[in-house]
């Protein structure tokens, strides 16, 4: 599908930071006219810029700095708030559910609250989530295959994305680097396509974030806020988000309730 190729093209450019037209044609097996049309489709996203003979990635300085932060360092930040949010989200998981748990410091804690849920299937590309699930004999864990990204402690790549498309998921529990009125953002280009595929393959979309993530656009918007059915946070979203959430019937659940 062209839309999928354009997403992968964007992720590739953002990961490489720059690429020539010849390099992109070879990497994606497409002609230069096709590539030029794909790049034109990418331009409104404002994540890349065309230069003579190729393209370069564009990213705010704060997005690059956050993107280079290791998983362990990010996990320390707002740890109490993230733990409360994870517990709140886990309370919505039911018997017989098939769920996806995204790679992220907010979603990781969900794996600590699955005792007593029968016939549960968890799909994940997170090595840390899969490790925590070893504590449950009665949870079926499906670890997605791929290349290991040590910075995010996750499996990534085309193989991971293709494998994920095999499954019909009931609930996807998603993490993010930040949220603004323009969308839900992620700082890791290699995670971008996997997050989008998880949303495509799932019926209900759940976003987990601590309150520090509001008004923080980052490198790539992988979804609009109205794509989600539930938003879990440690505090109520700022008032400027209220109309958007109400109009799109996004249920907001906070750990302060």
mmCIF file of C-alpha atoms in Angstrom:
data_model
loop_
_atom_site.group_PDB
_atom_site.id
_atom_site.type_symbol
_atom_site.label_atom_id
_atom_site.label_comp_id
_atom_site.label_asym_id
_atom_site.label_seq_id
_atom_site.Cartn_x
_atom_site.Cartn_y
_atom_site.Cartn_z
ATOM 1 C CA UNK A 1 0.000 0.000 0.000
ATOM 2 C CA UNK A 2 1.263 3.479 -0.869
ATOM 3 C CA UNK A 3 0.288 4.956 2.506
ATOM 4 C CA UNK A 4 2.325 2.296 4.305
ATOM 5 C CA UNK A 5 5.315 2.915 2.016
ATOM 6 C CA UNK A 6 5.141 6.651 2.692
ATOM 7 C CA UNK A 7 5.152 6.008 6.452
ATOM 8 C CA UNK A 8 8.167 3.736 6.113
ATOM 9 C CA UNK A 9 9.881 6.265 3.871
ATOM 10 C CA UNK A 10 9.416 8.976 6.477
ATOM 11 C CA UNK A 11 10.705 6.740 9.262
ATOM 12 C CA UNK A 12 13.758 5.798 7.171
ATOM 13 C CA UNK A 13 14.663 9.423 6.438
ATOM 14 C CA UNK A 14 14.218 10.440 10.058
ATOM 15 C CA UNK A 15 16.397 7.574 11.225
ATOM 16 C CA UNK A 16 19.140 8.226 8.654
ATOM 17 C CA UNK A 17 18.844 12.035 9.056
ATOM 18 C CA UNK A 18 19.629 12.493 5.330
ATOM 19 C CA UNK A 19 19.413 10.430 2.169
ATOM 20 C CA UNK A 20 19.961 10.841 -1.552
ATOM 21 C CA UNK A 21 17.222 10.173 -4.099
ATOM 22 C CA UNK A 22 19.205 7.250 -5.490
ATOM 23 C CA UNK A 23 19.609 5.793 -1.995
ATOM 24 C CA UNK A 24 15.867 6.004 -1.351
ATOM 25 C CA UNK A 25 14.959 4.487 -4.717
ATOM 26 C CA UNK A 26 17.255 1.552 -4.034
ATOM 27 C CA UNK A 27 16.080 1.083 -0.431
ATOM 28 C CA UNK A 28 12.388 1.012 -1.376
ATOM 29 C CA UNK A 29 12.614 -0.475 -4.862
ATOM 30 C CA UNK A 30 10.766 2.390 -6.530
ATOM 31 C CA UNK A 31 11.399 4.734 -9.459
ATOM 32 C CA UNK A 32 12.350 8.378 -9.100
ATOM 33 C CA UNK A 33 8.945 9.633 -10.335
ATOM 34 C CA UNK A 34 7.241 7.463 -7.700
ATOM 35 C CA UNK A 35 9.682 8.656 -5.052
ATOM 36 C CA UNK A 36 9.051 12.308 -5.932
ATOM 37 C CA UNK A 37 5.294 11.791 -5.576
ATOM 38 C CA UNK A 38 5.798 10.107 -2.204
ATOM 39 C CA UNK A 39 8.023 12.943 -1.009
ATOM 40 C CA UNK A 40 5.420 15.500 -2.070
ATOM 41 C CA UNK A 41 2.877 13.600 0.031
ATOM 42 C CA UNK A 42 5.267 13.780 2.991
ATOM 43 C CA UNK A 43 5.914 17.507 2.812
ATOM 44 C CA UNK A 44 2.733 18.622 4.691
ATOM 45 C CA UNK A 45 3.920 16.650 7.740
ATOM 46 C CA UNK A 46 6.893 19.041 8.033
ATOM 47 C CA UNK A 47 9.254 16.306 9.180
ATOM 48 C CA UNK A 48 11.552 16.387 6.141
ATOM 49 C CA UNK A 49 12.987 18.948 3.740
ATOM 50 C CA UNK A 50 14.028 18.477 0.145
ATOM 51 C CA UNK A 51 17.562 19.521 -0.787
ATOM 52 C CA UNK A 52 19.518 19.230 -4.011
ATOM 53 C CA UNK A 53 19.767 15.541 -4.881
ATOM 54 C CA UNK A 54 18.022 14.258 -1.763
ATOM 55 C CA UNK A 55 16.235 14.992 1.510
ATOM 56 C CA UNK A 56 17.120 15.811 5.130
ATOM 57 C CA UNK A 57 15.196 15.285 8.352
ATOM 58 C CA UNK A 58 13.819 18.201 10.326
ATOM 59 C CA UNK A 59 13.283 17.956 14.104
ATOM 60 C CA UNK A 60 13.008 20.418 16.994
ATOM 61 C CA UNK A 61 16.078 20.470 19.247
ATOM 62 C CA UNK A 62 14.034 19.368 22.254
ATOM 63 C CA UNK A 63 12.706 16.385 20.298
ATOM 64 C CA UNK A 64 16.210 15.264 19.401
ATOM 65 C CA UNK A 65 17.405 15.608 22.975
ATOM 66 C CA UNK A 66 14.487 13.593 24.327
ATOM 67 C CA UNK A 67 14.874 11.012 21.601
ATOM 68 C CA UNK A 68 18.465 10.335 22.644
ATOM 69 C CA UNK A 69 17.492 9.692 26.257
ATOM 70 C CA UNK A 70 17.837 6.031 27.191
ATOM 71 C CA UNK A 71 14.903 3.926 28.365
ATOM 72 C CA UNK A 72 16.338 3.575 31.844
ATOM 73 C CA UNK A 73 16.763 7.342 32.199
ATOM 74 C CA UNK A 74 13.227 8.011 31.004
ATOM 75 C CA UNK A 75 11.834 5.378 33.345
ATOM 76 C CA UNK A 76 13.109 7.318 36.368
ATOM 77 C CA UNK A 77 11.246 10.495 35.419
ATOM 78 C CA UNK A 78 7.809 10.854 37.065
ATOM 79 C CA UNK A 79 7.984 7.212 38.161
ATOM 80 C CA UNK A 80 5.184 7.481 40.752
ATOM 81 C CA UNK A 81 2.799 9.129 38.309
ATOM 82 C CA UNK A 82 3.546 6.520 35.646
ATOM 83 C CA UNK A 83 2.930 3.700 38.109
ATOM 84 C CA UNK A 84 -0.494 5.103 39.028
ATOM 85 C CA UNK A 85 -1.437 5.539 35.388
ATOM 86 C CA UNK A 86 -0.397 1.971 34.551
ATOM 87 C CA UNK A 87 -2.513 0.583 37.401
ATOM 88 C CA UNK A 88 -5.498 2.621 36.210
ATOM 89 C CA UNK A 89 -5.155 1.285 32.670
ATOM 90 C CA UNK A 90 -4.687 -2.307 33.855
ATOM 91 C CA UNK A 91 -8.026 -2.122 35.665
ATOM 92 C CA UNK A 92 -9.786 -2.024 32.264
ATOM 93 C CA UNK A 93 -8.332 -5.371 31.138
ATOM 94 C CA UNK A 94 -10.872 -8.205 31.240
ATOM 95 C CA UNK A 95 -10.967 -11.980 30.998
ATOM 96 C CA UNK A 96 -10.396 -13.272 27.451
ATOM 97 C CA UNK A 97 -8.871 -9.997 26.254
ATOM 98 C CA UNK A 98 -6.244 -9.862 23.522
ATOM 99 C CA UNK A 99 -4.144 -6.768 24.169
ATOM 100 C CA UNK A 100 -1.104 -4.982 22.796
ATOM 101 C CA UNK A 101 1.277 -3.333 25.274
ATOM 102 C CA UNK A 102 3.422 -0.705 23.620
ATOM 103 C CA UNK A 103 7.070 0.000 24.338
ATOM 104 C CA UNK A 104 7.248 2.861 26.834
ATOM 105 C CA UNK A 105 7.905 3.785 30.422
ATOM 106 C CA UNK A 106 4.207 4.472 31.096
ATOM 107 C CA UNK A 107 2.922 1.201 29.625
ATOM 108 C CA UNK A 108 5.580 -1.004 31.218
ATOM 109 C CA UNK A 109 3.830 -0.957 34.598
ATOM 110 C CA UNK A 110 0.691 -2.573 33.166
ATOM 111 C CA UNK A 111 2.520 -5.908 33.228
ATOM 112 C CA UNK A 112 2.646 -5.756 37.024
ATOM 113 C CA UNK A 113 -1.146 -5.818 37.436
ATOM 114 C CA UNK A 114 -2.411 -8.785 35.440
ATOM 115 C CA UNK A 115 -2.894 -11.347 38.193
ATOM 116 C CA UNK A 116 -6.333 -12.940 38.278
ATOM 117 C CA UNK A 117 -7.236 -12.178 34.653
ATOM 118 C CA UNK A 118 -8.046 -15.437 32.908
ATOM 119 C CA UNK A 119 -7.331 -16.386 29.306
ATOM 120 C CA UNK A 120 -5.391 -13.200 28.635
ATOM 121 C CA UNK A 121 -3.186 -12.822 25.548
ATOM 122 C CA UNK A 122 -0.567 -10.069 25.498
ATOM 123 C CA UNK A 123 1.214 -9.030 22.307
ATOM 124 C CA UNK A 124 4.236 -6.774 22.659
ATOM 125 C CA UNK A 125 7.493 -5.716 21.041
ATOM 126 C CA UNK A 126 8.892 -4.625 24.410
ATOM 127 C CA UNK A 127 11.588 -6.848 25.874
ATOM 128 C CA UNK A 128 10.924 -5.446 29.344
ATOM 129 C CA UNK A 129 7.179 -6.091 29.164
ATOM 130 C CA UNK A 130 7.801 -9.657 27.956
ATOM 131 C CA UNK A 131 10.263 -10.183 30.811
ATOM 132 C CA UNK A 132 7.725 -9.057 33.412
ATOM 133 C CA UNK A 133 5.100 -11.386 31.934
ATOM 134 C CA UNK A 134 7.274 -14.394 32.794
ATOM 135 C CA UNK A 135 5.803 -14.092 36.283
ATOM 136 C CA UNK A 136 2.393 -15.259 35.008
ATOM 137 C CA UNK A 137 1.896 -18.896 34.104
ATOM 138 C CA UNK A 138 -1.614 -18.208 32.792
ATOM 139 C CA UNK A 139 -0.849 -15.248 30.498
ATOM 140 C CA UNK A 140 -0.156 -16.088 26.870
ATOM 141 C CA UNK A 141 2.670 -13.807 25.717
ATOM 142 C CA UNK A 142 3.412 -13.181 22.035
ATOM 143 C CA UNK A 143 6.747 -11.436 21.549
ATOM 144 C CA UNK A 144 7.034 -9.762 18.159
ATOM 145 C CA UNK A 145 10.189 -10.607 16.181
ATOM 146 C CA UNK A 146 12.609 -8.045 14.803
ATOM 147 C CA UNK A 147 15.875 -6.241 15.280
ATOM 148 C CA UNK A 148 16.592 -5.239 18.880
ATOM 149 C CA UNK A 149 16.806 -1.504 19.536
ATOM 150 C CA UNK A 150 18.842 -1.177 22.733
ATOM 151 C CA UNK A 151 17.753 2.427 23.328
ATOM 152 C CA UNK A 152 14.054 1.515 23.504
ATOM 153 C CA UNK A 153 14.549 -2.110 24.657
ATOM 154 C CA UNK A 154 12.248 -3.294 21.910
ATOM 155 C CA UNK A 155 12.030 -5.274 18.678
ATOM 156 C CA UNK A 156 11.667 -3.080 15.596
ATOM 157 C CA UNK A 157 11.723 -3.355 11.816
ATOM 158 C CA UNK A 158 9.601 -4.607 8.929
ATOM 159 C CA UNK A 159 9.443 -8.169 10.264
ATOM 160 C CA UNK A 160 7.974 -6.914 13.537
ATOM 161 C CA UNK A 161 5.359 -4.856 11.716
ATOM 162 C CA UNK A 162 4.376 -7.687 9.348
ATOM 163 C CA UNK A 163 4.021 -10.164 12.222
ATOM 164 C CA UNK A 164 1.793 -7.723 14.120
ATOM 165 C CA UNK A 165 -0.603 -7.554 11.160
ATOM 166 C CA UNK A 166 -1.522 -11.215 11.746
ATOM 167 C CA UNK A 167 -3.454 -10.421 14.902
ATOM 168 C CA UNK A 168 -6.843 -8.963 15.757
ATOM 169 C CA UNK A 169 -6.357 -7.024 18.979
ATOM 170 C CA UNK A 170 -9.077 -5.985 21.411
ATOM 171 C CA UNK A 171 -7.218 -3.189 23.234
ATOM 172 C CA UNK A 172 -3.966 -1.423 22.429
ATOM 173 C CA UNK A 173 -2.237 0.328 25.334
ATOM 174 C CA UNK A 174 -0.035 3.002 23.793
ATOM 175 C CA UNK A 175 2.753 5.229 25.102
ATOM 176 C CA UNK A 176 3.915 8.553 23.727
ATOM 177 C CA UNK A 177 6.687 11.146 23.975
ATOM 178 C CA UNK A 178 4.254 14.031 24.100
ATOM 179 C CA UNK A 179 0.818 15.355 23.148
ATOM 180 C CA UNK A 180 -0.361 18.603 21.621
ATOM 181 C CA UNK A 181 -3.394 19.777 19.693
ATOM 182 C CA UNK A 182 -1.609 18.553 16.564
ATOM 183 C CA UNK A 183 -1.409 14.926 17.668
ATOM 184 C CA UNK A 184 0.200 12.211 19.763
ATOM 185 C CA UNK A 185 3.958 12.146 19.278
ATOM 186 C CA UNK A 186 6.817 9.683 19.356
ATOM 187 C CA UNK A 187 10.555 10.363 19.313
ATOM 188 C CA UNK A 188 11.820 7.019 17.961
ATOM 189 C CA UNK A 189 11.417 6.788 14.154
ATOM 190 C CA UNK A 190 11.903 3.008 14.239
ATOM 191 C CA UNK A 191 8.874 2.682 16.570
ATOM 192 C CA UNK A 192 6.625 4.887 14.424
ATOM 193 C CA UNK A 193 5.335 2.274 11.958
ATOM 194 C CA UNK A 194 4.815 -0.293 14.715
ATOM 195 C CA UNK A 195 2.658 2.092 16.737
ATOM 196 C CA UNK A 196 0.537 2.917 13.711
ATOM 197 C CA UNK A 197 0.114 -0.773 12.880
ATOM 198 C CA UNK A 198 -0.926 -1.549 16.462
ATOM 199 C CA UNK A 199 -3.699 1.048 16.178
ATOM 200 C CA UNK A 200 -4.803 -0.320 12.817
ATOM 201 C CA UNK A 201 -5.043 -3.871 14.180
ATOM 202 C CA UNK A 202 -6.918 -3.014 17.392
ATOM 203 C CA UNK A 203 -10.543 -2.206 18.188
ATOM 204 C CA UNK A 204 -9.999 0.003 21.248
ATOM 205 C CA UNK A 205 -7.151 2.472 21.648
ATOM 206 C CA UNK A 206 -5.839 3.469 25.075
ATOM 207 C CA UNK A 207 -3.307 6.257 25.572
ATOM 208 C CA UNK A 208 -1.180 6.378 28.741
ATOM 209 C CA UNK A 209 0.751 9.479 29.740
ATOM 210 C CA UNK A 210 1.758 11.408 32.799
ATOM 211 C CA UNK A 211 0.731 15.062 32.924
ATOM 212 C CA UNK A 212 4.210 16.308 31.985
ATOM 213 C CA UNK A 213 3.580 15.071 28.410
ATOM 214 C CA UNK A 214 0.831 17.619 27.615
ATOM 215 C CA UNK A 215 1.814 20.469 25.281
ATOM 216 C CA UNK A 216 4.982 18.648 24.272
ATOM 217 C CA UNK A 217 5.115 18.058 20.512
ATOM 218 C CA UNK A 218 8.016 15.823 19.564
ATOM 219 C CA UNK A 219 9.586 14.284 16.476
ATOM 220 C CA UNK A 220 6.711 12.412 14.783
ATOM 221 C CA UNK A 221 2.941 12.431 15.272
ATOM 222 C CA UNK A 222 1.833 8.803 14.986
ATOM 223 C CA UNK A 223 -1.869 9.491 15.604
ATOM 224 C CA UNK A 224 -4.355 12.265 16.261
ATOM 225 C CA UNK A 225 -5.713 12.556 19.786
ATOM 226 C CA UNK A 226 -9.254 11.787 18.613
ATOM 227 C CA UNK A 227 -8.043 8.344 17.453
ATOM 228 C CA UNK A 228 -8.140 7.147 21.066
ATOM 229 C CA UNK A 229 -11.075 5.816 23.055
ATOM 230 C CA UNK A 230 -9.462 6.173 26.491
ATOM 231 C CA UNK A 231 -6.886 8.540 27.889
ATOM 232 C CA UNK A 232 -5.213 7.575 31.179
ATOM 233 C CA UNK A 233 -3.234 10.187 33.088
ATOM 234 C CA UNK A 234 -2.252 11.128 36.623
ATOM 235 C CA UNK A 235 -4.077 14.466 36.294
ATOM 236 C CA UNK A 236 -6.899 15.945 34.250
ATOM 237 C CA UNK A 237 -5.748 17.274 30.851
ATOM 238 C CA UNK A 238 -5.419 21.061 30.542
ATOM 239 C CA UNK A 239 -8.734 22.775 29.864
ATOM 240 C CA UNK A 240 -7.755 23.606 26.281
ATOM 241 C CA UNK A 241 -8.007 19.884 25.462
ATOM 242 C CA UNK A 242 -11.454 19.475 27.029
ATOM 243 C CA UNK A 243 -13.583 20.358 23.982
ATOM 244 C CA UNK A 244 -11.571 18.137 21.656
ATOM 245 C CA UNK A 245 -11.823 15.182 24.036
ATOM 246 C CA UNK A 246 -15.556 15.677 24.653
ATOM 247 C CA UNK A 247 -16.411 16.124 20.976
ATOM 248 C CA UNK A 248 -14.636 12.895 20.096
ATOM 249 C CA UNK A 249 -15.994 10.993 23.111
ATOM 250 C CA UNK A 250 -12.562 10.195 24.471
ATOM 251 C CA UNK A 251 -13.018 8.858 28.000
ATOM 252 C CA UNK A 252 -10.558 10.450 30.416
ATOM 253 C CA UNK A 253 -9.556 8.480 33.493
ATOM 254 C CA UNK A 254 -7.169 9.983 36.031
ATOM 255 C CA UNK A 255 -5.344 8.456 38.954
ATOM 256 C CA UNK A 256 -6.684 11.231 41.195
ATOM 257 C CA UNK A 257 -10.310 10.064 40.827
#
